[in-house]
Coordinates of C-alpha atoms and ligand atoms in Angstrom, one line a residue:
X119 CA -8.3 -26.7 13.8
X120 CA -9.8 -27.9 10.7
X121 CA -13.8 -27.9 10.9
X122 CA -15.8 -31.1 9.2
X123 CA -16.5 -28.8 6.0
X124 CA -16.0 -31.0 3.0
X125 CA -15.2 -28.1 -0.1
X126 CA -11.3 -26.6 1.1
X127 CA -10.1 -23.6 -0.1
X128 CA -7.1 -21.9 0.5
X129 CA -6.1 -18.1 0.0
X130 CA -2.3 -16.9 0.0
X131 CA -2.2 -14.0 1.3
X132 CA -3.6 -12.3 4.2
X133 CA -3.9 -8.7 3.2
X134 CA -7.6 -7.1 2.5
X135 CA -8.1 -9.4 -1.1
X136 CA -7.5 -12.8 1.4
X137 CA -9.6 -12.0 3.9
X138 CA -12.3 -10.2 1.7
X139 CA -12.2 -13.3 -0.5
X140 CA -12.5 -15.6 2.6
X141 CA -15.5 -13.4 4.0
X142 CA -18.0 -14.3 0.9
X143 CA -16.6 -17.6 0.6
X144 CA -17.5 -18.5 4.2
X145 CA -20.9 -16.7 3.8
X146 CA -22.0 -18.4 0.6
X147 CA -21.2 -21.3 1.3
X148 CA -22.2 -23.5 4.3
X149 CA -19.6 -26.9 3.2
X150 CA -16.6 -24.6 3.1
X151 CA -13.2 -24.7 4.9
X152 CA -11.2 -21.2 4.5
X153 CA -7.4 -21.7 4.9
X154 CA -5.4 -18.1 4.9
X155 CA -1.2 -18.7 4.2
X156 CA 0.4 -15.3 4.9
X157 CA 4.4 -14.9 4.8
X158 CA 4.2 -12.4 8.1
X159 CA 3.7 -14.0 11.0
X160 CA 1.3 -10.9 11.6
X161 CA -2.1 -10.3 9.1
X162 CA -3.8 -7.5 7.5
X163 CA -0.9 -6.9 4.6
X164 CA -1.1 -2.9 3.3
X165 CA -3.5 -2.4 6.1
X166 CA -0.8 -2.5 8.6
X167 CA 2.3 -2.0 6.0
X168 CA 0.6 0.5 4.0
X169 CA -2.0 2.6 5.3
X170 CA -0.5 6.1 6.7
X171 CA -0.3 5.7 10.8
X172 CA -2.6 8.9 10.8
X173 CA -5.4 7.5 9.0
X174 CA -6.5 5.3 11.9
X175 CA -10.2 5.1 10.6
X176 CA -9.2 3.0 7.4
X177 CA -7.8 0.6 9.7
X178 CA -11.5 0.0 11.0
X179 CA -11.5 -3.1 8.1
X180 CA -9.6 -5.4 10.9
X181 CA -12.3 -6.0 12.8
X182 CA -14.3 -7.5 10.3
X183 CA -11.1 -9.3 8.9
X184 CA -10.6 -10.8 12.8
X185 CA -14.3 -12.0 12.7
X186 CA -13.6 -13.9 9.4
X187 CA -10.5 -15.4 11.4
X188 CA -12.5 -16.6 14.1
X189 CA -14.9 -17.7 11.7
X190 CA -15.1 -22.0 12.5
X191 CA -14.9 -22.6 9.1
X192 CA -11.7 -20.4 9.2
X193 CA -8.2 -20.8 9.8
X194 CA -5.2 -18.5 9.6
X195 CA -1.4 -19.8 9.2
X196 CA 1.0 -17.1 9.5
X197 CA 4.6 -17.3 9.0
X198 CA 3.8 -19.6 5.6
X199 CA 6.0 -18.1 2.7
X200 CA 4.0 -19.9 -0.1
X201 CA 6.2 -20.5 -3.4
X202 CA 9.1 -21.2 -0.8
X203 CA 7.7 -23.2 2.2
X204 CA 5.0 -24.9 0.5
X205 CA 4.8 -24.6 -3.6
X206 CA 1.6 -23.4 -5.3
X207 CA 1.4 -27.4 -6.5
X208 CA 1.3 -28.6 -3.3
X209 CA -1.7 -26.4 -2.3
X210 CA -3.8 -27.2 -5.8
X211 CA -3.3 -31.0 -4.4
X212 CA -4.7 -30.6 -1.1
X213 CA -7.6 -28.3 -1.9
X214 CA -10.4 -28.3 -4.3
X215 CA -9.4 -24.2 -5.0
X216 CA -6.8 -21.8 -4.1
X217 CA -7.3 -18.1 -4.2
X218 CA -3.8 -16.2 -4.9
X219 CA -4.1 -13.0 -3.3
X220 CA -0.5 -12.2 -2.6
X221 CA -0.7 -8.3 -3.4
X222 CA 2.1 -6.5 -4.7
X223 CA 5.1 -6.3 -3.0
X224 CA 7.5 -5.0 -5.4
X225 CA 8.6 -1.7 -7.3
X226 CA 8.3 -0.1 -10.1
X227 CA 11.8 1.6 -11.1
X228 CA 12.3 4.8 -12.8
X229 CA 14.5 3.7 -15.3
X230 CA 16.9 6.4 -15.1
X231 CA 20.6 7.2 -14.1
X232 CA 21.5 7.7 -10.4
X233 CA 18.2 5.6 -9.2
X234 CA 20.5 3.9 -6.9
X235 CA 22.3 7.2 -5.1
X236 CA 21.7 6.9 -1.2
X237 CA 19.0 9.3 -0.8
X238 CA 16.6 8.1 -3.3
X239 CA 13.6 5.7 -2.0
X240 CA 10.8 3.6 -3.8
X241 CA 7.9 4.9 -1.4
X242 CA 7.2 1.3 -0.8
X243 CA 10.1 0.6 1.5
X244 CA 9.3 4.6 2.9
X245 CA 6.0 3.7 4.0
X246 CA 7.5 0.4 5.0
X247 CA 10.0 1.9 7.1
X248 CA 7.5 3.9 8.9
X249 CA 4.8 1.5 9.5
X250 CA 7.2 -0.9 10.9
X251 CA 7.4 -3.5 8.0
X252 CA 10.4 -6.1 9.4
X253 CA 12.4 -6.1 5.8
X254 CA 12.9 -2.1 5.8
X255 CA 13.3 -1.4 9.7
X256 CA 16.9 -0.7 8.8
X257 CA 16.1 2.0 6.1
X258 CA 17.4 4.5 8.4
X259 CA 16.5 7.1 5.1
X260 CA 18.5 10.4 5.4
X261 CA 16.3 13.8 6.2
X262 CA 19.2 15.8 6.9
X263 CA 18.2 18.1 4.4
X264 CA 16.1 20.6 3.4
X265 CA 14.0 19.6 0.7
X266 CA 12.6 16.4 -0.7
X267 CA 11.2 15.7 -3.5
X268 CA 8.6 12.9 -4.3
X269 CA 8.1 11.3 -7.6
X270 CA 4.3 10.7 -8.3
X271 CA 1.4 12.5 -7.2
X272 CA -1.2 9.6 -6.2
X273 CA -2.0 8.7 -2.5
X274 CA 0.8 7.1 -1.7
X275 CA 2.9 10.4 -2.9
X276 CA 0.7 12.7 -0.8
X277 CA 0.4 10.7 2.4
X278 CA 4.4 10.1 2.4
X279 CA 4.6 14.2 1.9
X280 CA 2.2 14.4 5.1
X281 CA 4.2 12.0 7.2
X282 CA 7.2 14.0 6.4
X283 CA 5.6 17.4 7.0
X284 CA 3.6 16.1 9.8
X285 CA 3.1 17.6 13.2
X286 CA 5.5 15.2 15.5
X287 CA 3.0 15.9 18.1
X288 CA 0.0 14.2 15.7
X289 CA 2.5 11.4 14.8
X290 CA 3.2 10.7 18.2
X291 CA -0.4 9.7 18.7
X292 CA -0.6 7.2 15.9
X293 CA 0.8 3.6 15.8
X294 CA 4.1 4.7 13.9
X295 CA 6.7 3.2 14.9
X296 CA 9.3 4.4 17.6
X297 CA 12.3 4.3 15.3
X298 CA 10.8 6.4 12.7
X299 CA 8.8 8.8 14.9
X300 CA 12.4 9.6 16.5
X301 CA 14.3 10.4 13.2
X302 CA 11.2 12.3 11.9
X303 CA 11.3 14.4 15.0
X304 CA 15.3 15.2 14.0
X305 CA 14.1 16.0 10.4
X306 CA 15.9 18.8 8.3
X307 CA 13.0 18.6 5.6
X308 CA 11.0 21.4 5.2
X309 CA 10.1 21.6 1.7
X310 CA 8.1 18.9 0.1
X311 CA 7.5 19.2 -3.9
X312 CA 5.4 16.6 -5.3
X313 CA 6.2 15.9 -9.1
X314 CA 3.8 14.5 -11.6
X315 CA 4.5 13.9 -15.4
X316 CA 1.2 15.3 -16.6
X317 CA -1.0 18.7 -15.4
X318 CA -3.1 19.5 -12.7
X319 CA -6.2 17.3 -14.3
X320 CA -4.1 14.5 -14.4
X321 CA -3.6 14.0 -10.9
X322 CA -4.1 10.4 -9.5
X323 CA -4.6 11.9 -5.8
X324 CA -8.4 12.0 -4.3
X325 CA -9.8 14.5 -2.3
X326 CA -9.1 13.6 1.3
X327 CA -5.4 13.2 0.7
X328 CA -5.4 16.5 -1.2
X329 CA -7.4 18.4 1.5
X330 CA -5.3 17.1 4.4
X331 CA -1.9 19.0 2.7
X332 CA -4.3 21.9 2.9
X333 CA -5.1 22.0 6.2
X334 CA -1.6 20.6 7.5
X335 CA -0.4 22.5 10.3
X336 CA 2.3 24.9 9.9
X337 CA 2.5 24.5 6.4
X338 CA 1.9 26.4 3.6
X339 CA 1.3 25.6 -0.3
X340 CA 4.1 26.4 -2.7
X341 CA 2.1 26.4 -6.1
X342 CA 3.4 28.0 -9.7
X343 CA -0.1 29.3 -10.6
X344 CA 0.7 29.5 -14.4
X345 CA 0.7 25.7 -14.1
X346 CA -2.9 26.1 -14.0
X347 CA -3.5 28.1 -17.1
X348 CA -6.6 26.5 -18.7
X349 CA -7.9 24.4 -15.7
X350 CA -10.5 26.6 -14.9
X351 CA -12.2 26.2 -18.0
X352 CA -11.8 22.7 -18.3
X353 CA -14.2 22.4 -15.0
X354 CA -17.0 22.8 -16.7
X355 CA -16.8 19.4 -18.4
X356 CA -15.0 17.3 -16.0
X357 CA -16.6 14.2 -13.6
X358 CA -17.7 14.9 -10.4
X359 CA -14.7 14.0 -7.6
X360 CA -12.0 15.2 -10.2
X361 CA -14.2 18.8 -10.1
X362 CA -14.1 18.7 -6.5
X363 CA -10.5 17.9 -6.6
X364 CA -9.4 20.3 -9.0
X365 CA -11.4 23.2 -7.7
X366 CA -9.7 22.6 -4.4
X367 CA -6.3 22.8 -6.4
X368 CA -7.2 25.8 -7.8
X369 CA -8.3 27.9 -4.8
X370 CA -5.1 27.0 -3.1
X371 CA -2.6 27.9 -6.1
X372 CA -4.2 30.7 -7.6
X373 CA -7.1 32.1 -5.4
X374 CA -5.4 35.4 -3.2
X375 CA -6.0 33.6 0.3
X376 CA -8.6 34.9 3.2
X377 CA -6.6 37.3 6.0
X378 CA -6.9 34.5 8.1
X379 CA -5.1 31.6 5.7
X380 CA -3.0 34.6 4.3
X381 CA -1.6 35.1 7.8
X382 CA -1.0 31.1 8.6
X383 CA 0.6 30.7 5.5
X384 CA 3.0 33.3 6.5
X385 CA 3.8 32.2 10.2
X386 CA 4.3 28.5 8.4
X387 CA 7.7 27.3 8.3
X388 CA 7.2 24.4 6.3
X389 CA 6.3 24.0 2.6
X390 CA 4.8 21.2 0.1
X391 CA 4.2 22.1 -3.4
X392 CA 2.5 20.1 -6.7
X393 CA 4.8 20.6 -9.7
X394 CA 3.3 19.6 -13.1
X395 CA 4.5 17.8 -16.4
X396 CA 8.1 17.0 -15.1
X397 CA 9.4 13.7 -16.1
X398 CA 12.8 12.3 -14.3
X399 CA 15.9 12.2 -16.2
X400 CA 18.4 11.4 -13.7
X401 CA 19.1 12.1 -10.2
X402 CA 22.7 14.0 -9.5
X403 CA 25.0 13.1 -6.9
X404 CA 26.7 16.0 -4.8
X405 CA 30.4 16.0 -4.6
X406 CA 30.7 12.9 -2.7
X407 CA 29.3 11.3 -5.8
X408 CA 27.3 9.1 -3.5
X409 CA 24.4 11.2 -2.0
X410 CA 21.9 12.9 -4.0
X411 CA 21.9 16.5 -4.3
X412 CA 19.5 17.1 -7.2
X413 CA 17.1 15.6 -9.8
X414 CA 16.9 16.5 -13.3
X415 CA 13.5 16.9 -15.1
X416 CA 12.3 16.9 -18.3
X417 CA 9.7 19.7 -18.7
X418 CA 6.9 17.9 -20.7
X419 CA 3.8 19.2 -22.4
X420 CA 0.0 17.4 -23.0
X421 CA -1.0 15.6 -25.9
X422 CA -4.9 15.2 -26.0
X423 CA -7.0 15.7 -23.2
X424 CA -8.3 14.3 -20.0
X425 CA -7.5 10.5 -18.6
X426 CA -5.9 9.6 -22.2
X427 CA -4.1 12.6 -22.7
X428 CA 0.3 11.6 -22.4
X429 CA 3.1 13.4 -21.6
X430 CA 5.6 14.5 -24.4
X431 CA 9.2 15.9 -23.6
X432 CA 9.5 19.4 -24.8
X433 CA 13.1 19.3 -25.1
X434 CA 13.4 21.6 -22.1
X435 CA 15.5 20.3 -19.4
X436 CA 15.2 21.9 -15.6
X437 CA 16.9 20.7 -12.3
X438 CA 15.9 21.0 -8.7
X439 CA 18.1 20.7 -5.4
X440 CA 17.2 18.2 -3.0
X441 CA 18.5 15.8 -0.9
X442 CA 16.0 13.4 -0.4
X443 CA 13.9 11.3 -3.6
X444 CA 11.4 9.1 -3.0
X445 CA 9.9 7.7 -6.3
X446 CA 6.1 6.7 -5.9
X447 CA 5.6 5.5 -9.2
X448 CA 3.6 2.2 -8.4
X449 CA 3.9 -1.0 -6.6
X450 CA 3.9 -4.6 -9.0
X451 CA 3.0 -7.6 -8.3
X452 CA 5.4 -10.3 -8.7
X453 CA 5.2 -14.2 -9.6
X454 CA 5.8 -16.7 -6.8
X455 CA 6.0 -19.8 -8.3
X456 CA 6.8 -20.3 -12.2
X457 CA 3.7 -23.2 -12.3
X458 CA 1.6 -20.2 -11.9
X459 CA 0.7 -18.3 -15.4
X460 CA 2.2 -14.5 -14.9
X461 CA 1.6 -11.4 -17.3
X462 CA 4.9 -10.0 -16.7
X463 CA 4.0 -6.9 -19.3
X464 CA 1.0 -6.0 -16.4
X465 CA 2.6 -7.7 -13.5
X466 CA -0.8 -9.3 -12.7
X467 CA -2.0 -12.9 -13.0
X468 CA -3.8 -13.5 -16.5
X469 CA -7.5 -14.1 -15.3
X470 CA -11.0 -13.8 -16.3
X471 CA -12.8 -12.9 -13.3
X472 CA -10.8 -14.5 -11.1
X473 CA -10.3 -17.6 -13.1
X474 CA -6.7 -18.1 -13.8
X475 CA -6.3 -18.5 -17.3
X476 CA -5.2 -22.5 -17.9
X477 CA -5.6 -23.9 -14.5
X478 CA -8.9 -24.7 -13.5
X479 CA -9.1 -24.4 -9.4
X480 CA -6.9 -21.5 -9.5
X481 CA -7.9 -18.5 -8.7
X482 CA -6.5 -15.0 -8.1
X483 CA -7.9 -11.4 -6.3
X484 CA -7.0 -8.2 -4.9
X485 CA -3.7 -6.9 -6.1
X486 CA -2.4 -9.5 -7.6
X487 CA -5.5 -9.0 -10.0
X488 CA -6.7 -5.9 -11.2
X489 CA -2.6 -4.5 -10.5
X490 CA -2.1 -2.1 -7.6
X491 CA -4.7 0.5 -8.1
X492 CA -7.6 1.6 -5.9
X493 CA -8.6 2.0 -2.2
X494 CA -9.9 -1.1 0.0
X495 CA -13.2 -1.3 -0.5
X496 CA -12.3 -1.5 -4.9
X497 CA -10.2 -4.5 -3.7
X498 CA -13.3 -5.3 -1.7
X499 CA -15.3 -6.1 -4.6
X500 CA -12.8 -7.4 -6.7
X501 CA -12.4 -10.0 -4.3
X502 CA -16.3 -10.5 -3.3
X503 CA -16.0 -11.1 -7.0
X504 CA -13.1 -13.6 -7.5
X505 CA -15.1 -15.5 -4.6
X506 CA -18.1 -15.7 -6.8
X507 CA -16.5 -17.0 -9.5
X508 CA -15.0 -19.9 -6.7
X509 CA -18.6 -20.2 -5.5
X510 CA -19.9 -20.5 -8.8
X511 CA -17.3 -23.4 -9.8
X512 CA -17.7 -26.0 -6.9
X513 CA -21.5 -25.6 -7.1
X514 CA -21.8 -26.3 -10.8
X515 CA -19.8 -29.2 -10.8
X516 CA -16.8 -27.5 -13.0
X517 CA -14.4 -28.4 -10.0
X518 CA -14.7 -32.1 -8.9
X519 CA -15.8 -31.8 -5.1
X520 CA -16.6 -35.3 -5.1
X521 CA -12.9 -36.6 -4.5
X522 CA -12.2 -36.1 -0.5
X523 CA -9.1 -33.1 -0.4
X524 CA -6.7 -33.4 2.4
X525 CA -6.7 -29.6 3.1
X526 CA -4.5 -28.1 6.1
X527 CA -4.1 -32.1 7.4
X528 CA -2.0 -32.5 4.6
X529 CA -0.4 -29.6 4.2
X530 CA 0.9 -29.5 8.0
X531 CA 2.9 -32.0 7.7
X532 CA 4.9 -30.9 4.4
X533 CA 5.7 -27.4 6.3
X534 CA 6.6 -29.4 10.0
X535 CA 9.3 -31.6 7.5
X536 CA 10.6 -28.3 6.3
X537 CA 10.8 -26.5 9.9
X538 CA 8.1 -24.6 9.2
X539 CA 6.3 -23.2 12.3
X540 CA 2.6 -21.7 11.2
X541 CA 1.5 -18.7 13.1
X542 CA -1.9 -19.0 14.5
X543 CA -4.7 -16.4 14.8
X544 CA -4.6 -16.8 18.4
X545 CA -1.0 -16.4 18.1
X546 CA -1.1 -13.3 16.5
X547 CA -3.6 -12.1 18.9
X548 CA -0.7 -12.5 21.7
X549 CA 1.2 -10.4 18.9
X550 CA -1.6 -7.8 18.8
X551 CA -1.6 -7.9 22.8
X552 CA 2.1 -7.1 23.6
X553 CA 2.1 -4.8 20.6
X554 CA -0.4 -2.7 22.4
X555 CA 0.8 -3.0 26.2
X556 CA 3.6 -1.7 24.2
X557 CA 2.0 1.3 22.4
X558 CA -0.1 2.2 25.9
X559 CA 3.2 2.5 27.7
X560 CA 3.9 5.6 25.2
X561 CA 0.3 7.0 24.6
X562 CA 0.2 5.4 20.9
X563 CA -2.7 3.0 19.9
X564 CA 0.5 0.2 19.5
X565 CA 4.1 -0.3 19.2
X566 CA 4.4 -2.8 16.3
X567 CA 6.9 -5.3 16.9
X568 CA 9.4 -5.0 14.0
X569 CA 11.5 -8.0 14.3
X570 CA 9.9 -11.5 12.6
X571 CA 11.8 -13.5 15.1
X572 CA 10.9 -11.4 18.0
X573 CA 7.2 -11.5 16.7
X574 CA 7.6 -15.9 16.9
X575 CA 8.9 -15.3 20.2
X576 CA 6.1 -13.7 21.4
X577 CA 3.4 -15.6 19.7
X578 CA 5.1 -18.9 21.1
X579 CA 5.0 -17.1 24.8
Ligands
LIG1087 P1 -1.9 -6.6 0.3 O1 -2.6 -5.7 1.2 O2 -0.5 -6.2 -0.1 O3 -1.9 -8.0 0.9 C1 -1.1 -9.1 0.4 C2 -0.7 -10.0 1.5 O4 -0.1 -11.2 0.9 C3 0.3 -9.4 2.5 O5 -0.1 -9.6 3.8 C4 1.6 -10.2 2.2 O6 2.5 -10.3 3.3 C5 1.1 -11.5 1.7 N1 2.0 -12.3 0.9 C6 2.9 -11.8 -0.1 N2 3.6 -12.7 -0.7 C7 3.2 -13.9 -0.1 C8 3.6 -15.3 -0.2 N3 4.5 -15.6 -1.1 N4 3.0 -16.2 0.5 C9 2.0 -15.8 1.4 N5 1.6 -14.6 1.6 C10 2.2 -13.6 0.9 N6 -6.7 2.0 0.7 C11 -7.6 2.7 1.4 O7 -8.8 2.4 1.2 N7 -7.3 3.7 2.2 C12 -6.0 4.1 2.5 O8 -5.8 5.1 3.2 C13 -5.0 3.4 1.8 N8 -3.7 3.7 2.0 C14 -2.8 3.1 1.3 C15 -1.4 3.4 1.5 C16 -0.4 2.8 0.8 C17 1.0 3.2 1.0 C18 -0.7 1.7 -0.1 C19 0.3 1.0 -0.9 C20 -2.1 1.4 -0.3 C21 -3.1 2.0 0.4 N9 -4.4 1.7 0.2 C22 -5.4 2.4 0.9 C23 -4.8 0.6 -0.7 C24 -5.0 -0.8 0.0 O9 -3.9 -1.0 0.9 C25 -5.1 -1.9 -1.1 O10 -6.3 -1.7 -1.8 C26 -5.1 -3.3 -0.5 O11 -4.2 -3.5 0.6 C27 -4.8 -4.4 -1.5 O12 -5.0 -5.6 -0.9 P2 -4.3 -7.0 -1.3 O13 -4.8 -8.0 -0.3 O14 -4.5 -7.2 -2.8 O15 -2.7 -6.7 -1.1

């Protein structure tokens, strides 16, 4: 229920930027109501959709995200697909401010022939598949081969090599789903080459990501050293964690290994491999003309240096089998609802810190603002920061708080006339229970429900 608080704000969105923005909202100020709108039924966005089942720790953030839920001054409405179910207008009506934190839900393409071949995958619906997002639960992606080859070498690139070079029996404790657990446990992959379009100082990868395809089980690195030529000079005048990083590299593509590593990397049967200035030309079908059986790459060289420096073809051309492609080239944010200005250039919402450009009360954070780059705790401040900005506005009298807002009370009854059926916190809380009675029956921390009926069902039980 809606607590006597006379500022509302809403936030759309209840991925790390909503609740983060809700958090300092809440805490700053004492006359505020905090309304979350997610689409799921179920919170936490890329924290449950997107973080890699074995990274368990990152997942920590829900708690403080449930506090802020419980939060009296809070409320959470799941199952509210804003820009459909209720329109952007509507919401600037019945509150003072609305926060759009939406994230980034769609991809970026490659732009090049055969994208669409069965066998090739944006990462997104990948990572979707195996965290148990409902609209890719059908992905059913085809690992009857032997090697796959991923496009991108940031995060996302390296945790979707681990999960597909993975241990089953370290999957198998984590909260990945059942479906997906089973197929990678019939898996024909054993070769994972990770493809970037610039050189080994390039790399968008950090540390921990890198340092886990070390140190995976039963696998062993599949480096061309003479992609490295120069790299060990250029330590010297290279940042900090990019030293770390590319030292790390280094020792495992050109350093002769220990007895010890020499002899794991020789019982291994599994491989994963960086490959360096490769851009994609096209992806080749096999005979059926349907599946893909290869990729074509254009072999590129470096102009300039460091951060800044781009790739530029060299007019060499060089294919590699595979029968897997999973392009993890970026996620984008996309516009909801055409009253709301849209950069469609960046794919973000035109702001200045937070403020959306031309619409006073309208504000915007995580994802959906700075484009999606960066780890929780940069979306985290981005959004502490957005909330600020909100903060700063209804105390200095730049957004009339004078004039009573409905809030929720009028927004309820729009979505009841459109058969709209919110999704409570304590609703998803009977979602969170079941999930995990689920997950215990199997030994897994929880069996996510991947159905968005059978997740109503359950909360309405
Ligand atoms: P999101 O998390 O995407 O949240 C957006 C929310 O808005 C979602 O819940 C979505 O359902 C909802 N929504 C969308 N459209 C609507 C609509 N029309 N109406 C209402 N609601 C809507 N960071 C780390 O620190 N550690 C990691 O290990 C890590 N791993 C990652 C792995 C992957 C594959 C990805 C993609 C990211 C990872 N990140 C990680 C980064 C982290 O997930 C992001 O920084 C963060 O989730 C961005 O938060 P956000 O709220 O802007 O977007």
């Amino acid at each position: 229920a809606s607590s006597a608080a006379h500022q509302k704000v809403c936030v759309v969105g209840g991925g790390p930027a909503g609740f983060y923005t809700a958090q300092h909202l809440l805490k700053a100020c004492q006359d505020v109501q905090v309304d979350i709108y997610e689409r799921l039924p179920v919170p936490f966005g890329l924290v449950r959709f997107g973080v890699a089942p074995d990274h368990p720790e990152v997942k920590n953030v829900i708690s403080t995200f449930t506090q802020t839920a419980r939060h009296a001054r809070c409320c959470y409405y799941g199952n509210v697909n804003v820009g459909t179910d209720v329109s952007v207008e509507e919401l600037r009506e019945a509150y003072h401010a609305v926060v759009l934190s939406y994230g980034a839900e769609g991809n970026r393409s490659m732009g090049v022939p055969g994208e669409d071949l069965e066998g090739v995958y944006p990462a997104k619906d990948f990572v979707g598949w195996y965290n148990g997002l409902p609209s890719n639960r059908e992905l059913n992606p085809g690992l009857d081969c032997e090697t796959a080859v991923i496009l991108g070498q940031g995060n996302v690139a390296l945790d979707v090599a681990r999960i597909l070079l993975a241990p089953i029996d370290e999957l198998k404790k984590t909260d990945i789903t059942q479906r997906s657990l089973d197929a990678l446990a019939q898996s024909q992959v054993r070769r994972v080459l990770i493809v970037g379009r610039r050189g080994p100082l390039q790399i968008a990868g950090t540390i921990k990501e890198l340092r886990e395809m070390v140190n995976l089980p039963d696998t062993k690195p599949e480096m061309i050293a003479s992609e490295f030529e120069g790299v060990a000079e250029a330590l010297k005048v290279i940042p900090r964690p990019r030293k770390r990083l590319t030292e790390l590299m280094l020792k495992t593509a050109v350093d002769p290994p220990a007895e010890k590593e020499r002899q794991r990397r020789q019982a291994a049967a599994r491989s994963w491999g960086l490959r360096f200035l490769r851009s994609p030309l096209e992806v080749l079908a096999g005979p059926d003309g349907a599946r893909v059986a290869g990729i074509r790459l254009a072999v590129n060289r470096l102009e300039g240096t460091g951060d800044g420096s781009v790739a530029v073809p060299t007019g060499e051309v060089e294919t590699l089998d595979c029968g897997l492609v999973i392009t993890s080239i970026g996620y984008k944010s996309l516009p909801i609802d055409p009253a709301v200005p849209f950069d469609p250039r960046k794919a973000i919402v035109p702001n200045s810190l937070g403020r959306v450009q031309q619409a006073a009360g309208l504000y915007c954070s995580g994802w959906l603002k700075t484009g999606p780059i960066g780890v929780i705790a940069t979306t985290m401040n981005n959004s502490f920061d957005t909330a600020h900005s909100v903060v700063e506005d209804l105390t200095s009298g730049c957004l009339d708080v004078t004039s009573a807002k409905p809030g929720s009370t009028g927004i309820g009854p729009l979505l009841d006339k459109r058969g709209v059926k919110p999704v409570s916190f304590s609703d998803w809380e009977k979602i969170n229970q079941e999930e995990r009675r689920r997950g215990a029956a199997q030994g897994k921390p929880r069996e996510k429900l991947l159905d968005v009926e059978e997740m109503l069902k359950t909360a309405r039980t």
